[in-house]
Amino acid sequence: MRAWTAPDVPTLDGRGGRLRVHDTALDELVEIEPDNNEARLYVCGITPYDATHLGHANTYVAYDLMYRVLLDCGHRVVYTQNVTDVDDPLLERAEATGVDWEELAEGQITLFREDMTALRVVPPQHYVGAVEAIPSVVDLIESLKLTGAIYQVDDAEYPDWYFEVHRAPGFGRLSKLSDDEASAVFAERGGDPERPGKKHPLDCLVWRLERPGEPSWESRLGRGRPGWHIECTAIALQHLGAAFDVQGGGSDLIFPHHEMCAAEGAVATRQPFAKTYVHSGMVGLHGEKMSKSKGNLVLVSRLRSSGADPTAIRLALLAQHYRDDWEWTADSLREAQQRLARWRDAVARSAAPSADSLIDALRAALRTDLDAPAALAAMDAWAEQPGADPDAGATVVQAVDALLGVRL
Ligand code: 5CA
Ligand code: ZN
């Protein structure tokens, strides 16, 4: 699938130091140490039916920051992102609104591309839809079958295919939930712990056999369509290989999604799926997580069409630490617009403080768990100080563009 237009990312002089990020499994900061200097990053993409709200934007801007910091550390970055372009929530939305599911997905993906371009998010090299990944999904299920971890549910009408999660030695190390807690969250987030005929309530669907009126594809497993988790497992393994550096997404994906991907990947390859799991916080509005089902969405496209500068939208997102949960308010954008104006005035000065120590401060902040608020504070301080360097403004424009994706 085509991704979107790449922004220019300037290269800065000097580097040194590695990125350290919070790993969900270990609950501590870990260093990203790519093999052969190639950082392999997988970030879960949208299910294209309510894009792009500010929660989505916050997530993709967070991993864009990671991408930029990895580049600045001198690594090459291979970035893969999926699009869940066939799954229950998309089909349900299409049905409820009387729209063709493919048209719904296509329209939302188009909007998402426009929003990502406007927000200067670097596109993935591999942007892959679930539908186009069906051959690799089926291959992966077949190879999992050889390990004995795949079975058909005991259901005469629809003997769908499931993955036995407890085959994975580390199952549970990401979410650290008890079985009861896990079952409750699984049920809330697309799982089916109560389905009769499963070996274990947490076993996850990998191939759903055709139901009347649902899209389906021919396969060695019977006509059907992929389950959600196996989609990301297959796409990541195909484009990044096993033990890639980071799997990322919002914290609502820790369980079941990333736990299941990790389990499927580990059983299929006998290696860790990802080396590090990173999760961004949830953006809320009026006291609740932003989501279509709650009807409390702020769409990037709507903000843009009402005249908001996309750079200010990006800066509003960067004002929060990526791991924090926070609430969007009208002030978020207003404050970002004011900050942007201050920064633009500051770099246009005929003489400013030297850029060197600012760049050191930006790098130090971002390499420590992508601390964008600390980076913004360093830039705020620079913008307020008097100085005598006539070239500093131009250097700072490059640095803020390269590291924060903010064009002044
Ligand atoms: N297609 C799957 C991932 S494979 C999916 O979760 N799609 S999504 O459209 O629901 O979400 C896309 C990304 O946005 C996910 O990483 C999710 O964690 C993140 N996200 C969704 N809602 C919010 C929110 N309110 N705040 C922050 N991030 C969010
Ligand atoms: Zn995913």
GROMACS .gro file of C-alpha atoms and ligand atoms in nm:
model
  438
    1MET     CA    1   0.000   0.000   0.000
    2ARG     CA    2   0.125   0.351  -0.076
    3ALA     CA    3   0.228   0.545   0.235
    4TRP     CA    4   0.243   0.926   0.223
    5THR     CA    5   0.477   1.205   0.123
    6ALA     CA    6   0.799   1.218   0.324
    7PRO     CA    7   0.907   1.545   0.486
    8ASP     CA    8   1.270   1.652   0.453
    9VAL     CA    9   1.464   1.559   0.766
   10PRO     CA   10   1.783   1.768   0.799
   11THR     CA   11   2.097   1.592   0.925
   12LEU     CA   12   2.269   1.761   1.216
   13ASP     CA   13   2.641   1.768   1.287
   14GLY     CA   14   2.777   1.546   1.562
   15ARG     CA   15   2.597   1.265   1.738
   16GLY     CA   16   2.692   1.022   2.015
   17GLY     CA   17   2.473   0.852   2.269
   18ARG     CA   18   2.196   0.605   2.220
   19LEU     CA   19   1.822   0.627   2.260
   20ARG     CA   20   1.684   0.488   2.586
   21VAL     CA   21   1.312   0.419   2.606
   22HIS     CA   22   1.072   0.269   2.852
   23ASP     CA   23   1.014  -0.099   2.784
   24THR     CA   24   0.671  -0.220   2.892
   25ALA     CA   25   0.786  -0.577   2.963
   26LEU     CA   26   1.075  -0.476   3.190
   27ASP     CA   27   0.913  -0.155   3.317
   28GLU     CA   28   1.244   0.028   3.291
   29LEU     CA   29   1.445   0.230   3.043
   30VAL     CA   30   1.641   0.020   2.795
   31GLU     CA   31   1.893   0.120   2.531
   32ILE     CA   32   1.804   0.064   2.168
   33GLU     CA   33   2.100  -0.124   2.022
   34PRO     CA   34   2.021  -0.206   1.659
   35ASP     CA   35   2.201  -0.494   1.486
   36ASN     CA   36   2.422  -0.368   1.202
   37ASN     CA   37   2.318  -0.016   1.293
   38GLU     CA   38   1.974  -0.075   1.141
   39ALA     CA   39   1.687   0.003   1.376
   40ARG     CA   40   1.376  -0.198   1.293
   41LEU     CA   41   1.053  -0.038   1.406
   42TYR     CA   42   0.696  -0.165   1.384
   43VAL     CA   43   0.410   0.060   1.487
   44CYS     CA   44   0.051  -0.060   1.479
   45GLY     CA   45  -0.148   0.141   1.229
   46ILE     CA   46  -0.508   0.255   1.217
   47THR     CA   47  -0.825   0.062   1.174
   48PRO     CA   48  -0.961   0.299   0.910
   49TYR     CA   49  -1.302   0.406   1.037
   50ASP     CA   50  -1.252   0.705   1.268
   51ALA     CA   51  -0.922   0.853   1.158
   52THR     CA   52  -0.740   1.067   1.232
   53HIS     CA   53  -0.838   1.180   1.579
   54LEU     CA   54  -0.589   1.345   1.811
   55GLY     CA   55  -0.528   1.019   1.996
   56HIS     CA   56  -0.408   0.858   1.673
   57ALA     CA   57  -0.207   1.168   1.587
   58ASN     CA   58  -0.044   1.166   1.930
   59THR     CA   59   0.063   0.805   1.886
   60TYR     CA   60   0.212   0.852   1.539
   61VAL     CA   61   0.386   1.176   1.637
   62ALA     CA   62   0.540   0.993   1.936
   63TYR     CA   63   0.690   0.722   1.712
   64ASP     CA   64   0.790   0.986   1.460
   65LEU     CA   65   0.994   1.142   1.737
   66MET     CA   66   1.148   0.800   1.798
   67TYR     CA   67   1.226   0.766   1.426
   68ARG     CA   68   1.395   1.107   1.420
   69VAL     CA   69   1.599   1.037   1.732
   70LEU     CA   70   1.713   0.701   1.593
   71LEU     CA   71   1.826   0.878   1.275
   72ASP     CA   72   2.004   1.139   1.484
   73CYS     CA   73   2.183   0.858   1.671
   74GLY     CA   74   2.327   0.762   1.331
   75HIS     CA   75   2.111   0.452   1.271
   76ARG     CA   76   1.931   0.359   0.955
   77VAL     CA   77   1.565   0.304   1.032
   78VAL     CA   78   1.337   0.046   0.874
   79TYR     CA   79   0.984   0.133   0.969
   80THR     CA   80   0.680  -0.086   0.906
   81GLN     CA   81   0.320   0.005   0.982
   82ASN     CA   82   0.001  -0.186   0.907
   83VAL     CA   83  -0.352  -0.080   0.824
   84THR     CA   84  -0.622  -0.302   0.970
   85ASP     CA   85  -0.831  -0.273   0.657
   86VAL     CA   86  -1.048  -0.574   0.733
   87ASP     CA   87  -1.167  -0.644   1.089
   88ASP     CA   88  -1.487  -0.650   1.294
   89PRO     CA   89  -1.493  -0.281   1.401
   90LEU     CA   90  -1.450  -0.162   1.042
   91LEU     CA   91  -1.716  -0.402   0.909
   92GLU     CA   92  -1.955  -0.309   1.191
   93ARG     CA   93  -1.912   0.063   1.120
   94ALA     CA   94  -1.966   0.007   0.746
   95GLU     CA   95  -2.280  -0.193   0.819
   96ALA     CA   96  -2.416   0.062   1.067
   97THR     CA   97  -2.365   0.354   0.829
   98GLY     CA   98  -2.466   0.171   0.512
   99VAL     CA   99  -2.130   0.230   0.345
  100ASP     CA  100  -1.929  -0.024   0.153
  101TRP     CA  101  -1.649  -0.140   0.387
  102GLU     CA  102  -1.378  -0.098   0.124
  103GLU     CA  103  -1.489   0.255   0.043
  104LEU     CA  104  -1.500   0.342   0.411
  105ALA     CA  105  -1.145   0.214   0.457
  106GLU     CA  106  -1.012   0.384   0.148
  107GLY     CA  107  -1.159   0.721   0.240
  108GLN     CA  108  -1.021   0.702   0.593
  109ILE     CA  109  -0.675   0.595   0.476
  110THR     CA  110  -0.671   0.892   0.238
  111LEU     CA  111  -0.757   1.127   0.523
  112PHE     CA  112  -0.492   0.966   0.743
  113ARG     CA  113  -0.225   1.013   0.474
  114GLU     CA  114  -0.317   1.381   0.440
  115ASP     CA  115  -0.305   1.431   0.816
  116MET     CA  116   0.030   1.253   0.855
  117THR     CA  117   0.176   1.462   0.572
  118ALA     CA  118   0.048   1.783   0.730
  119LEU     CA  119   0.194   1.681   1.067
  120ARG     CA  120   0.535   1.609   0.904
  121VAL     CA  121   0.534   1.248   1.018
  122VAL     CA  122   0.799   1.043   0.838
  123PRO     CA  123   0.619   0.763   0.646
  124PRO     CA  124   0.701   0.394   0.698
  125GLN     CA  125   0.897   0.225   0.419
  126HIS     CA  126   0.651  -0.065   0.442
  127TYR     CA  127   0.288   0.041   0.473
  128VAL     CA  128   0.090  -0.279   0.456
  129GLY     CA  129  -0.281  -0.353   0.465
  130ALA     CA  130  -0.422  -0.666   0.629
  131VAL     CA  131  -0.591  -0.761   0.303
  132GLU     CA  132  -0.270  -0.751   0.102
  133ALA     CA  133  -0.093  -0.943   0.380
  134ILE     CA  134  -0.333  -1.241   0.365
  135PRO     CA  135  -0.083  -1.473   0.189
  136SER     CA  136   0.180  -1.412   0.460
  137VAL     CA  137  -0.083  -1.446   0.733
  138VAL     CA  138  -0.182  -1.786   0.596
  139ASP     CA  139   0.184  -1.892   0.568
  140LEU     CA  140   0.245  -1.790   0.927
  141ILE     CA  141  -0.059  -1.982   1.051
  142GLU     CA  142   0.062  -2.286   0.857
  143SER     CA  143   0.404  -2.265   1.020
  144LEU     CA  144   0.247  -2.221   1.364
  145LYS     CA  145   0.037  -2.527   1.288
  146LEU     CA  146   0.355  -2.730   1.248
  147THR     CA  147   0.447  -2.644   1.606
  148GLY     CA  148   0.108  -2.775   1.726
  149ALA     CA  149  -0.002  -2.434   1.856
  150ILE     CA  150  -0.297  -2.396   1.618
  151TYR     CA  151  -0.630  -2.572   1.646
  152GLN     CA  152  -0.985  -2.551   1.520
  153VAL     CA  153  -1.242  -2.456   1.776
  154ASP     CA  154  -1.493  -2.727   1.862
  155ASP     CA  155  -1.786  -2.575   1.673
  156ALA     CA  156  -1.968  -2.776   1.406
  157GLU     CA  157  -2.085  -2.470   1.212
  158TYR     CA  158  -1.777  -2.246   1.223
  159PRO     CA  159  -1.463  -2.436   1.326
  160ASP     CA  160  -1.246  -2.121   1.323
  161TRP     CA  161  -0.871  -2.144   1.378
  162TYR     CA  162  -0.718  -2.043   1.711
  163PHE     CA  163  -0.370  -1.996   1.855
  164GLU     CA  164  -0.291  -2.156   2.189
  165VAL     CA  165  -0.142  -1.864   2.379
  166HIS     CA  166   0.017  -2.067   2.657
  167ARG     CA  167   0.250  -2.234   2.406
  168ALA     CA  168   0.455  -1.915   2.432
  169PRO     CA  169   0.693  -1.937   2.729
  170GLY     CA  170   0.674  -1.566   2.810
  171PHE     CA  171   0.299  -1.521   2.772
  172GLY     CA  172   0.183  -1.251   3.013
  173ARG     CA  173   0.514  -1.071   3.057
  174LEU     CA  174   0.394  -0.758   2.881
  175SER     CA  175   0.058  -0.712   3.048
  176LYS     CA  176   0.128  -0.886   3.381
  177LEU     CA  177  -0.244  -0.950   3.433
  178SER     CA  178  -0.400  -1.236   3.625
  179ASP     CA  179  -0.605  -1.477   3.413
  180ASP     CA  180  -0.928  -1.319   3.541
  181GLU     CA  181  -0.816  -0.966   3.467
  182ALA     CA  182  -0.686  -1.075   3.128
  183SER     CA  183  -1.020  -1.238   3.041
  184ALA     CA  184  -1.210  -0.921   3.129
  185VAL     CA  185  -0.982  -0.697   2.917
  186PHE     CA  186  -0.980  -0.953   2.636
  187ALA     CA  187  -1.361  -0.941   2.620
  188GLU     CA  188  -1.357  -0.559   2.609
  189ARG     CA  189  -1.099  -0.543   2.332
  190GLY     CA  190  -1.226  -0.774   2.063
  191GLY     CA  191  -1.150  -1.109   2.230
  192ASP     CA  192  -1.393  -1.395   2.295
  193PRO     CA  193  -1.301  -1.557   2.629
  194GLU     CA  194  -1.649  -1.709   2.661
  195ARG     CA  195  -1.657  -1.884   2.326
  196PRO     CA  196  -1.735  -2.253   2.377
  197GLY     CA  197  -1.498  -2.507   2.229
  198LYS     CA  198  -1.172  -2.321   2.292
  199LYS     CA  199  -0.890  -2.491   2.480
  200HIS     CA  200  -0.823  -2.181   2.693
  201PRO     CA  201  -1.036  -1.865   2.725
  202LEU     CA  202  -0.743  -1.645   2.620
  203ASP     CA  203  -0.659  -1.836   2.303
  204CYS     CA  204  -0.691  -1.596   2.012
  205LEU     CA  205  -0.856  -1.622   1.675
  206VAL     CA  206  -0.617  -1.638   1.382
  207TRP     CA  207  -0.848  -1.728   1.093
  208ARG     CA  208  -1.222  -1.668   1.089
  209LEU     CA  209  -1.414  -1.885   0.848
  210GLU     CA  210  -1.655  -1.717   0.611
  211ARG     CA  211  -1.987  -1.592   0.751
  212PRO     CA  212  -2.274  -1.485   0.527
  213GLY     CA  213  -2.234  -1.125   0.416
  214GLU     CA  214  -1.873  -1.093   0.536
  215PRO     CA  215  -1.572  -1.052   0.308
  216SER     CA  216  -1.357  -1.363   0.280
  217TRP     CA  217  -1.062  -1.503   0.091
  218GLU     CA  218  -0.977  -1.851  -0.032
  219SER     CA  219  -0.700  -2.022   0.166
  220ARG     CA  220  -0.561  -2.357   0.275
  221LEU     CA  221  -0.744  -2.300   0.604
  222GLY     CA  222  -1.077  -2.264   0.428
  223ARG     CA  223  -1.244  -1.948   0.298
  224GLY     CA  224  -1.222  -1.676   0.559
  225ARG     CA  225  -1.033  -1.375   0.686
  226PRO     CA  226  -0.746  -1.307   0.927
  227GLY     CA  227  -0.779  -1.244   1.299
  228TRP     CA  228  -0.640  -0.914   1.423
  229HIS     CA  229  -0.321  -1.012   1.609
  230ILE     CA  230  -0.186  -1.251   1.347
  231GLU     CA  231  -0.208  -0.968   1.094
  232CYS     CA  232   0.054  -0.760   1.277
  233THR     CA  233   0.266  -1.063   1.362
  234ALA     CA  234   0.281  -1.166   0.996
  235ILE     CA  235   0.346  -0.816   0.860
  236ALA     CA  236   0.620  -0.744   1.114
  237LEU     CA  237   0.796  -1.078   1.059
  238GLN     CA  238   0.775  -1.045   0.683
  239HIS     CA  239   0.916  -0.694   0.664
  240LEU     CA  240   1.141  -0.675   0.970
  241GLY     CA  241   1.226  -1.033   1.068
  242ALA     CA  242   1.235  -1.175   1.420
  243ALA     CA  243   1.373  -0.988   1.722
  244PHE     CA  244   1.322  -0.647   1.566
  245ASP     CA  245   1.401  -0.346   1.781
  246VAL     CA  246   1.069  -0.189   1.880
  247GLN     CA  247   0.702  -0.270   1.859
  248GLY     CA  248   0.502   0.039   1.941
  249GLY     CA  249   0.146   0.157   1.976
  250GLY     CA  250  -0.085   0.314   2.229
  251SER     CA  251  -0.118   0.164   2.577
  252ASP     CA  252  -0.459   0.021   2.485
  253LEU     CA  253  -0.268  -0.227   2.269
  254ILE     CA  254  -0.057  -0.380   2.548
  255PHE     CA  255  -0.323  -0.641   2.606
  256PRO     CA  256  -0.440  -0.835   2.424
  257HIS     CA  257  -0.286  -0.712   2.100
  258HIS     CA  258   0.086  -0.688   2.168
  259GLU     CA  259   0.085  -0.977   2.414
  260MET     CA  260  -0.071  -1.197   2.143
  261CYS     CA  261   0.167  -1.075   1.871
  262ALA     CA  262   0.463  -1.143   2.101
  263ALA     CA  263   0.334  -1.493   2.177
  264GLU     CA  264   0.261  -1.583   1.813
  265GLY     CA  265   0.594  -1.443   1.698
  266ALA     CA  266   0.792  -1.624   1.968
  267VAL     CA  267   0.632  -1.961   1.893
  268ALA     CA  268   0.675  -1.920   1.517
  269THR     CA  269   1.041  -1.811   1.522
  270ARG     CA  270   1.174  -1.938   1.858
  271GLN     CA  271   1.314  -1.591   1.903
  272PRO     CA  272   1.168  -1.290   2.078
  273PHE     CA  273   0.917  -1.114   1.853
  274ALA     CA  274   1.038  -0.762   1.936
  275LYS     CA  275   1.331  -0.674   2.162
  276THR     CA  276   1.145  -0.379   2.316
  277TYR     CA  277   0.779  -0.287   2.355
  278VAL     CA  278   0.690   0.079   2.380
  279HIS     CA  279   0.351   0.228   2.459
  280SER     CA  280   0.220   0.580   2.434
  281GLY     CA  281  -0.046   0.727   2.660
  282MET     CA  282  -0.412   0.784   2.584
  283VAL     CA  283  -0.551   1.120   2.484
  284GLY     CA  284  -0.890   1.199   2.627
  285LEU     CA  285  -1.156   1.462   2.587
  286HIS     CA  286  -1.408   1.556   2.856
  287GLY     CA  287  -1.284   1.290   3.093
  288GLU     CA  288  -1.288   0.991   2.859
  289LYS     CA  289  -1.051   0.824   2.616
  290MET     CA  290  -1.104   0.971   2.270
  291SER     CA  291  -1.284   0.717   2.056
  292LYS     CA  292  -1.562   0.704   1.804
  293SER     CA  293  -1.774   0.482   2.025
  294LYS     CA  294  -1.777   0.755   2.293
  295GLY     CA  295  -1.844   1.022   2.030
  296ASN     CA  296  -1.576   1.253   2.170
  297LEU     CA  297  -1.342   1.285   1.875
  298VAL     CA  298  -1.134   1.582   1.773
  299LEU     CA  299  -1.023   1.513   1.417
  300VAL     CA  300  -0.696   1.650   1.284
  301SER     CA  301  -0.861   1.711   0.946
  302ARG     CA  302  -1.136   1.918   1.111
  303LEU     CA  303  -0.886   2.126   1.307
  304ARG     CA  304  -0.691   2.184   0.989
  305SER     CA  305  -0.993   2.286   0.788
  306SER     CA  306  -1.092   2.529   1.062
  307GLY     CA  307  -0.757   2.702   1.008
  308ALA     CA  308  -0.528   2.546   1.272
  309ASP     CA  309  -0.161   2.543   1.168
  310PRO     CA  310  -0.061   2.173   1.159
  311THR     CA  311   0.275   2.270   1.308
  312ALA     CA  312   0.089   2.407   1.610
  313ILE     CA  313  -0.115   2.085   1.634
  314ARG     CA  314   0.211   1.888   1.635
  315LEU     CA  315   0.360   2.118   1.897
  316ALA     CA  316   0.049   2.079   2.114
  317LEU     CA  317   0.100   1.702   2.108
  318LEU     CA  318   0.472   1.732   2.183
  319ALA     CA  319   0.397   1.944   2.489
  320GLN     CA  320   0.289   1.621   2.663
  321HIS     CA  321   0.522   1.333   2.745
  322TYR     CA  322   0.437   1.049   2.509
  323ARG     CA  323   0.376   0.806   2.795
  324ASP     CA  324   0.134   1.028   2.985
  325ASP     CA  325  -0.242   1.008   2.956
  326TRP     CA  326  -0.379   1.357   2.909
  327GLU     CA  327  -0.681   1.558   2.806
  328TRP     CA  328  -0.708   1.772   2.495
  329THR     CA  329  -0.859   2.117   2.558
  330ALA     CA  330  -0.897   2.430   2.348
  331ASP     CA  331  -0.603   2.571   2.547
  332SER     CA  332  -0.374   2.296   2.416
  333LEU     CA  333  -0.385   2.445   2.068
  334ARG     CA  334  -0.385   2.807   2.184
  335GLU     CA  335  -0.074   2.758   2.395
  336ALA     CA  336   0.102   2.576   2.111
  337GLN     CA  337   0.021   2.859   1.870
  338GLN     CA  338   0.168   3.113   2.115
  339ARG     CA  339   0.477   2.902   2.168
  340LEU     CA  340   0.525   2.861   1.794
  341ALA     CA  341   0.500   3.238   1.744
  342ARG     CA  342   0.763   3.295   2.019
  343TRP     CA  343   0.997   3.041   1.862
  344ARG     CA  344   0.952   3.187   1.514
  345ASP     CA  345   1.031   3.537   1.644
  346ALA     CA  346   1.334   3.403   1.831
  347VAL     CA  347   1.497   3.233   1.531
  348ALA     CA  348   1.436   3.542   1.316
  349ARG     CA  349   1.645   3.761   1.551
  350SER     CA  350   1.960   3.907   1.402
  351ALA     CA  351   2.160   3.767   1.696
  352ALA     CA  352   2.077   3.483   1.935
  353PRO     CA  353   2.252   3.258   2.189
  354SER     CA  354   2.474   2.987   2.040
  355ALA     CA  355   2.286   2.681   1.915
  356ASP     CA  356   2.537   2.424   2.046
  357SER     CA  357   2.423   2.391   2.403
  358LEU     CA  358   2.058   2.400   2.293
  359ILE     CA  359   2.117   2.110   2.053
  360ASP     CA  360   2.293   1.919   2.332
  361ALA     CA  361   1.992   1.980   2.557
  362LEU     CA  362   1.742   1.874   2.291
  363ARG     CA  363   1.938   1.557   2.225
  364ALA     CA  364   1.978   1.473   2.591
  365ALA     CA  365   1.604   1.522   2.654
  366LEU     CA  366   1.489   1.318   2.356
  367ARG     CA  367   1.737   1.035   2.404
  368THR     CA  368   1.602   0.989   2.755
  369ASP     CA  369   1.266   0.828   2.684
  370LEU     CA  370   1.170   1.085   2.420
  371ASP     CA  371   1.118   1.363   2.671
  372ALA     CA  372   0.964   1.617   2.437
  373PRO     CA  373   0.834   1.846   2.716
  374ALA     CA  374   1.195   1.884   2.840
  375ALA     CA  375   1.308   1.957   2.483
  376LEU     CA  376   1.035   2.221   2.449
  377ALA     CA  377   1.142   2.378   2.777
  378ALA     CA  378   1.504   2.397   2.655
  379MET     CA  379   1.387   2.568   2.337
  380ASP     CA  380   1.164   2.806   2.537
  381ALA     CA  381   1.467   2.905   2.749
  382TRP     CA  382   1.686   2.958   2.439
  383ALA     CA  383   1.414   3.174   2.281
  384GLU     CA  384   1.411   3.404   2.583
  385GLN     CA  385   1.787   3.451   2.622
  386PRO     CA  386   1.975   3.733   2.455
  387GLY     CA  387   2.283   3.639   2.254
  388ALA     CA  388   2.531   3.757   1.993
  389ASP     CA  389   2.554   3.474   1.740
  390PRO     CA  390   2.419   3.583   1.401
  391ASP     CA  391   2.406   3.223   1.264
  392ALA     CA  392   2.234   3.060   1.560
  393GLY     CA  393   1.878   3.117   1.432
  394ALA     CA  394   1.936   2.923   1.111
  395THR     CA  395   2.106   2.635   1.297
  396VAL     CA  396   1.821   2.614   1.546
  397VAL     CA  397   1.565   2.604   1.264
  398GLN     CA  398   1.746   2.296   1.128
  399ALA     CA  399   1.775   2.130   1.469
  400VAL     CA  400   1.412   2.180   1.565
  401ASP     CA  401   1.305   2.052   1.224
  402ALA     CA  402   1.532   1.745   1.239
  403LEU     CA  403   1.462   1.644   1.598
  404LEU     CA  404   1.109   1.764   1.668
  405GLY     CA  405   0.964   1.776   1.316
  406VAL     CA  406   0.864   2.137   1.382
  407ARG     CA  407   0.922   2.375   1.091
  408LEU     CA  408   0.980   2.731   1.208
  4095CA     N1  409  -0.539  -0.124   1.387
  4095CA     C1  410  -0.518  -0.139   1.528
  4095CA     C2  411  -0.374  -0.167   1.561
  4095CA     S1  412  -0.310  -0.302   1.472
  4095CA     C3  413  -0.568  -0.021   1.607
  4095CA     O1  414  -0.559  -0.022   1.727
  4095CA     N2  415  -0.618   0.080   1.535
  4095CA     S2  416  -0.680   0.213   1.600
  4095CA     O2  417  -0.721   0.294   1.486
  4095CA     O3  418  -0.778   0.181   1.693
  4095CA     O4  419  -0.564   0.283   1.674
  4095CA     C4  420  -0.448   0.324   1.605
  4095CA     C5  421  -0.341   0.367   1.706
  4095CA     O5  422  -0.388   0.481   1.778
  4095CA     C6  423  -0.311   0.260   1.810
  4095CA     O6  424  -0.171   0.260   1.838
  4095CA     C7  425  -0.388   0.305   1.932
  4095CA     O7  426  -0.323   0.264   2.051
  4095CA     C8  427  -0.381   0.456   1.917
  4095CA     N3  428  -0.497   0.523   1.981
  4095CA     C9  429  -0.629   0.497   1.963
  4095CA     N4  430  -0.704   0.579   2.041
  4095CA    C10  431  -0.616   0.658   2.109
  4095CA    C11  432  -0.631   0.764   2.205
  4095CA     N5  433  -0.750   0.806   2.246
  4095CA     N6  434  -0.518   0.822   2.252
  4095CA    C12  435  -0.395   0.783   2.211
  4095CA     N7  436  -0.375   0.684   2.120
  4095CA    C13  437  -0.485   0.623   2.070
  410ZN      ZN  438  -0.123  -0.409   1.542
   0.00000   0.00000   0.00000
